[in-house]
Amino acid sequence: MDAADQAFLQRAIDLSRHAALNDGKTPFGAVVVVDGKIVGEGTSRVVELIDPTAHAEVMALRAASTARGSHLSTGGIMYCSSEPCPMCLVACYWAQISRVVFGATSYDVATHGFEDLWFYRELTKPSNERMIVEQAAGQEQRDQAVQGLRDWTETLGFPVEPKY
């Protein structure tokens, strides 16, 4: 890590500590940086917003998207006070973040009562062994759902590349 990485990571850690000590939130902070500039910051707002997806990283991505006028932060870097949970890591993929830099590990987070490491382990299991039962629709409803996708794709005006 270079000096810029250390400074941006420190900002994420400072956000997490302020959130916990001054705002009564859980201790998580995140910063999105594109082209060397902070474009979004976030702290966990799960309890405040009554939203299980309002993690610091998601809030930082939302702020970056608003500031940039795009849902993508292609080539950006996510700095987090701790290793992102699976949901937040996948959100970084969706936003086309190219690198994630974090302070505390998932093991550190688990040591302090958060489930992130357990979720990572759960997702490595075959779907029939997971706690949540996943159930696919019958053929008729699958066909209807696929038709909705097909109809949308046809409105794009360009061919869609399958992403298998």
Tab-separated table of C-alpha atoms in Angstrom:
chain	number	residue	atom	x	y	z
A	1	MET	CA	0.000	0.000	0.000
A	2	ASP	CA	1.234	3.439	-0.852
A	3	ALA	CA	0.676	6.661	1.118
A	4	ALA	CA	-2.566	7.458	-0.747
A	5	ASP	CA	-3.974	4.005	0.067
A	6	GLN	CA	-3.055	4.487	3.709
A	7	ALA	CA	-4.702	7.915	3.838
A	8	PHE	CA	-7.956	6.731	2.206
A	9	LEU	CA	-8.060	3.624	4.400
A	10	GLN	CA	-7.489	5.827	7.443
A	11	ARG	CA	-10.497	7.931	6.383
A	12	ALA	CA	-12.663	4.778	6.281
A	13	ILE	CA	-11.406	3.720	9.715
A	14	ASP	CA	-12.023	7.218	11.091
A	15	LEU	CA	-15.579	7.134	9.715
A	16	SER	CA	-16.164	3.773	11.395
A	17	ARG	CA	-14.883	4.960	14.761
A	18	HIS	CA	-16.892	8.190	14.618
A	19	ALA	CA	-20.023	6.232	13.670
A	20	ALA	CA	-19.621	3.941	16.675
A	21	LEU	CA	-18.433	6.451	19.263
A	22	ASN	CA	-20.458	9.526	18.296
A	23	ASP	CA	-23.458	8.353	16.298
A	24	GLY	CA	-24.369	5.129	18.104
A	25	LYS	CA	-23.935	3.053	14.947
A	26	THR	CA	-22.009	-0.136	14.329
A	27	PRO	CA	-18.293	0.468	13.636
A	28	PHE	CA	-18.098	0.318	9.860
A	29	GLY	CA	-16.931	2.968	7.398
A	30	ALA	CA	-16.192	2.980	3.685
A	31	VAL	CA	-14.849	5.344	1.046
A	32	VAL	CA	-15.026	5.073	-2.758
A	33	VAL	CA	-12.172	6.700	-4.644
A	34	VAL	CA	-12.103	7.272	-8.411
A	35	ASP	CA	-9.118	8.917	-10.121
A	36	GLY	CA	-7.544	9.737	-6.760
A	37	LYS	CA	-10.605	11.579	-5.389
A	38	ILE	CA	-13.187	10.547	-2.828
A	39	VAL	CA	-16.536	10.301	-4.642
A	40	GLY	CA	-18.534	8.576	-1.910
A	41	GLU	CA	-18.412	7.843	1.799
A	42	GLY	CA	-20.622	5.758	4.004
A	43	THR	CA	-21.182	4.331	7.430
A	44	SER	CA	-23.490	1.499	8.404
A	45	ARG	CA	-27.091	2.725	8.571
A	46	VAL	CA	-28.760	-0.683	8.890
A	47	VAL	CA	-30.536	0.048	12.172
A	48	GLU	CA	-31.258	3.710	11.426
A	49	LEU	CA	-32.859	3.024	8.042
A	50	ILE	CA	-34.330	-0.346	9.060
A	51	ASP	CA	-32.570	-1.726	5.980
A	52	PRO	CA	-30.392	-4.857	6.111
A	53	THR	CA	-28.582	-3.714	2.941
A	54	ALA	CA	-27.526	-0.292	4.294
A	55	HIS	CA	-23.940	-1.385	5.051
A	56	ALA	CA	-21.150	1.188	4.925
A	57	GLU	CA	-19.878	-0.060	1.563
A	58	VAL	CA	-23.350	0.034	-0.001
A	59	MET	CA	-23.940	3.529	1.376
A	60	ALA	CA	-20.568	4.664	-0.044
A	61	LEU	CA	-21.453	3.151	-3.441
A	62	ARG	CA	-24.847	4.875	-3.364
A	63	ALA	CA	-23.183	8.217	-2.585
A	64	ALA	CA	-20.605	7.672	-5.347
A	65	SER	CA	-23.331	6.797	-7.845
A	66	THR	CA	-25.281	9.928	-6.987
A	67	ALA	CA	-22.190	12.128	-7.174
A	68	ARG	CA	-21.049	10.621	-10.485
A	69	GLY	CA	-24.481	10.261	-12.079
A	70	SER	CA	-23.784	6.610	-12.840
A	71	HIS	CA	-24.250	3.284	-11.096
A	72	LEU	CA	-20.710	2.395	-12.156
A	73	SER	CA	-17.451	3.436	-10.530
A	74	THR	CA	-15.298	1.651	-13.096
A	75	GLY	CA	-11.706	1.408	-11.972
A	76	GLY	CA	-12.524	2.847	-8.559
A	77	ILE	CA	-11.150	1.663	-5.257
A	78	MET	CA	-13.224	0.798	-2.193
A	79	TYR	CA	-11.557	1.460	1.155
A	80	CYS	CA	-13.301	-0.190	4.113
A	81	SER	CA	-12.673	-0.268	7.816
A	82	SER	CA	-13.156	-4.035	7.614
A	83	GLU	CA	-13.255	-6.730	4.952
A	84	PRO	CA	-16.566	-6.479	3.094
A	85	CYS	CA	-19.278	-9.039	3.721
A	86	PRO	CA	-20.327	-11.114	0.688
A	87	MET	CA	-23.168	-8.709	-0.196
A	88	CYS	CA	-20.875	-5.682	-0.145
A	89	LEU	CA	-18.146	-7.438	-2.095
A	90	VAL	CA	-20.646	-8.381	-4.804
A	91	ALA	CA	-21.945	-4.776	-4.807
A	92	CYS	CA	-18.357	-3.733	-5.585
A	93	TYR	CA	-18.365	-6.144	-8.521
A	94	TRP	CA	-21.684	-4.666	-9.756
A	95	ALA	CA	-20.198	-1.152	-9.539
A	96	GLN	CA	-17.037	-2.307	-11.364
A	97	ILE	CA	-14.739	-1.398	-8.474
A	98	SER	CA	-11.271	-2.680	-9.378
A	99	ARG	CA	-9.730	-3.000	-5.924
A	100	VAL	CA	-10.835	-3.294	-2.296
A	101	VAL	CA	-8.525	-2.237	0.538
A	102	PHE	CA	-9.587	-3.043	4.114
A	103	GLY	CA	-8.459	-2.851	7.710
A	104	ALA	CA	-9.958	-5.569	9.948
A	105	THR	CA	-10.395	-9.044	8.437
A	106	SER	CA	-13.582	-11.124	8.392
A	107	TYR	CA	-12.059	-13.141	11.237
A	108	ASP	CA	-11.608	-9.944	13.282
A	109	VAL	CA	-15.218	-8.972	12.570
A	110	ALA	CA	-16.457	-12.452	13.579
A	111	THR	CA	-14.499	-12.197	16.814
A	112	HIS	CA	-16.633	-9.173	17.673
A	113	GLY	CA	-19.979	-10.822	16.969
A	114	PHE	CA	-20.674	-10.112	13.285
A	115	GLU	CA	-21.717	-12.907	10.893
A	116	ASP	CA	-19.662	-12.031	7.790
A	117	LEU	CA	-17.308	-15.007	8.016
A	118	TRP	CA	-20.229	-17.373	8.615
A	119	PHE	CA	-21.960	-15.993	5.474
A	120	TYR	CA	-18.823	-16.582	3.403
A	121	ARG	CA	-18.726	-20.187	4.643
A	122	GLU	CA	-22.464	-20.690	4.080
A	123	LEU	CA	-22.183	-19.568	0.437
A	124	THR	CA	-19.491	-22.178	-0.289
A	125	LYS	CA	-21.956	-24.982	0.488
A	126	PRO	CA	-24.083	-26.581	-2.221
A	127	SER	CA	-27.454	-24.814	-2.350
A	128	ASN	CA	-29.273	-27.851	-0.935
A	129	GLU	CA	-27.127	-27.664	2.244
A	130	ARG	CA	-27.619	-23.960	2.992
A	131	MET	CA	-29.802	-22.515	5.722
A	132	ILE	CA	-32.005	-20.693	3.179
A	133	VAL	CA	-34.035	-22.941	0.903
A	134	GLU	CA	-33.854	-21.824	-2.726
A	135	GLN	CA	-36.767	-22.964	-4.846
A	136	ALA	CA	-37.117	-22.474	-8.603
A	137	ALA	CA	-40.509	-21.818	-10.171
A	138	GLY	CA	-42.368	-24.298	-12.324
A	139	GLN	CA	-41.882	-24.208	-16.096
A	140	GLU	CA	-44.869	-21.941	-16.855
A	141	GLN	CA	-43.741	-19.184	-14.480
A	142	ARG	CA	-40.136	-19.604	-15.543
A	143	ASP	CA	-41.207	-19.089	-19.151
A	144	GLN	CA	-43.129	-15.929	-18.171
A	145	ALA	CA	-40.144	-14.553	-16.268
A	146	VAL	CA	-37.792	-15.337	-19.162
A	147	GLN	CA	-40.208	-13.629	-21.577
A	148	GLY	CA	-39.966	-10.473	-19.450
A	149	LEU	CA	-36.176	-10.611	-19.782
A	150	ARG	CA	-36.431	-11.248	-23.534
A	151	ASP	CA	-38.855	-8.321	-23.994
A	152	TRP	CA	-36.506	-5.983	-22.123
A	153	THR	CA	-33.458	-7.159	-24.085
A	154	GLU	CA	-35.243	-6.472	-27.373
A	155	THR	CA	-35.730	-2.809	-26.370
A	156	LEU	CA	-31.972	-2.241	-26.088
A	157	GLY	CA	-31.267	-1.983	-29.799
A	158	PHE	CA	-28.028	-3.971	-29.579
A	159	PRO	CA	-27.197	-7.639	-29.011
A	160	VAL	CA	-26.647	-8.749	-25.451
A	161	GLU	CA	-23.617	-10.884	-24.686
A	162	PRO	CA	-24.461	-13.855	-22.437
A	163	LYS	CA	-22.351	-13.923	-19.273
A	164	TYR	CA	-22.135	-17.643	-18.458
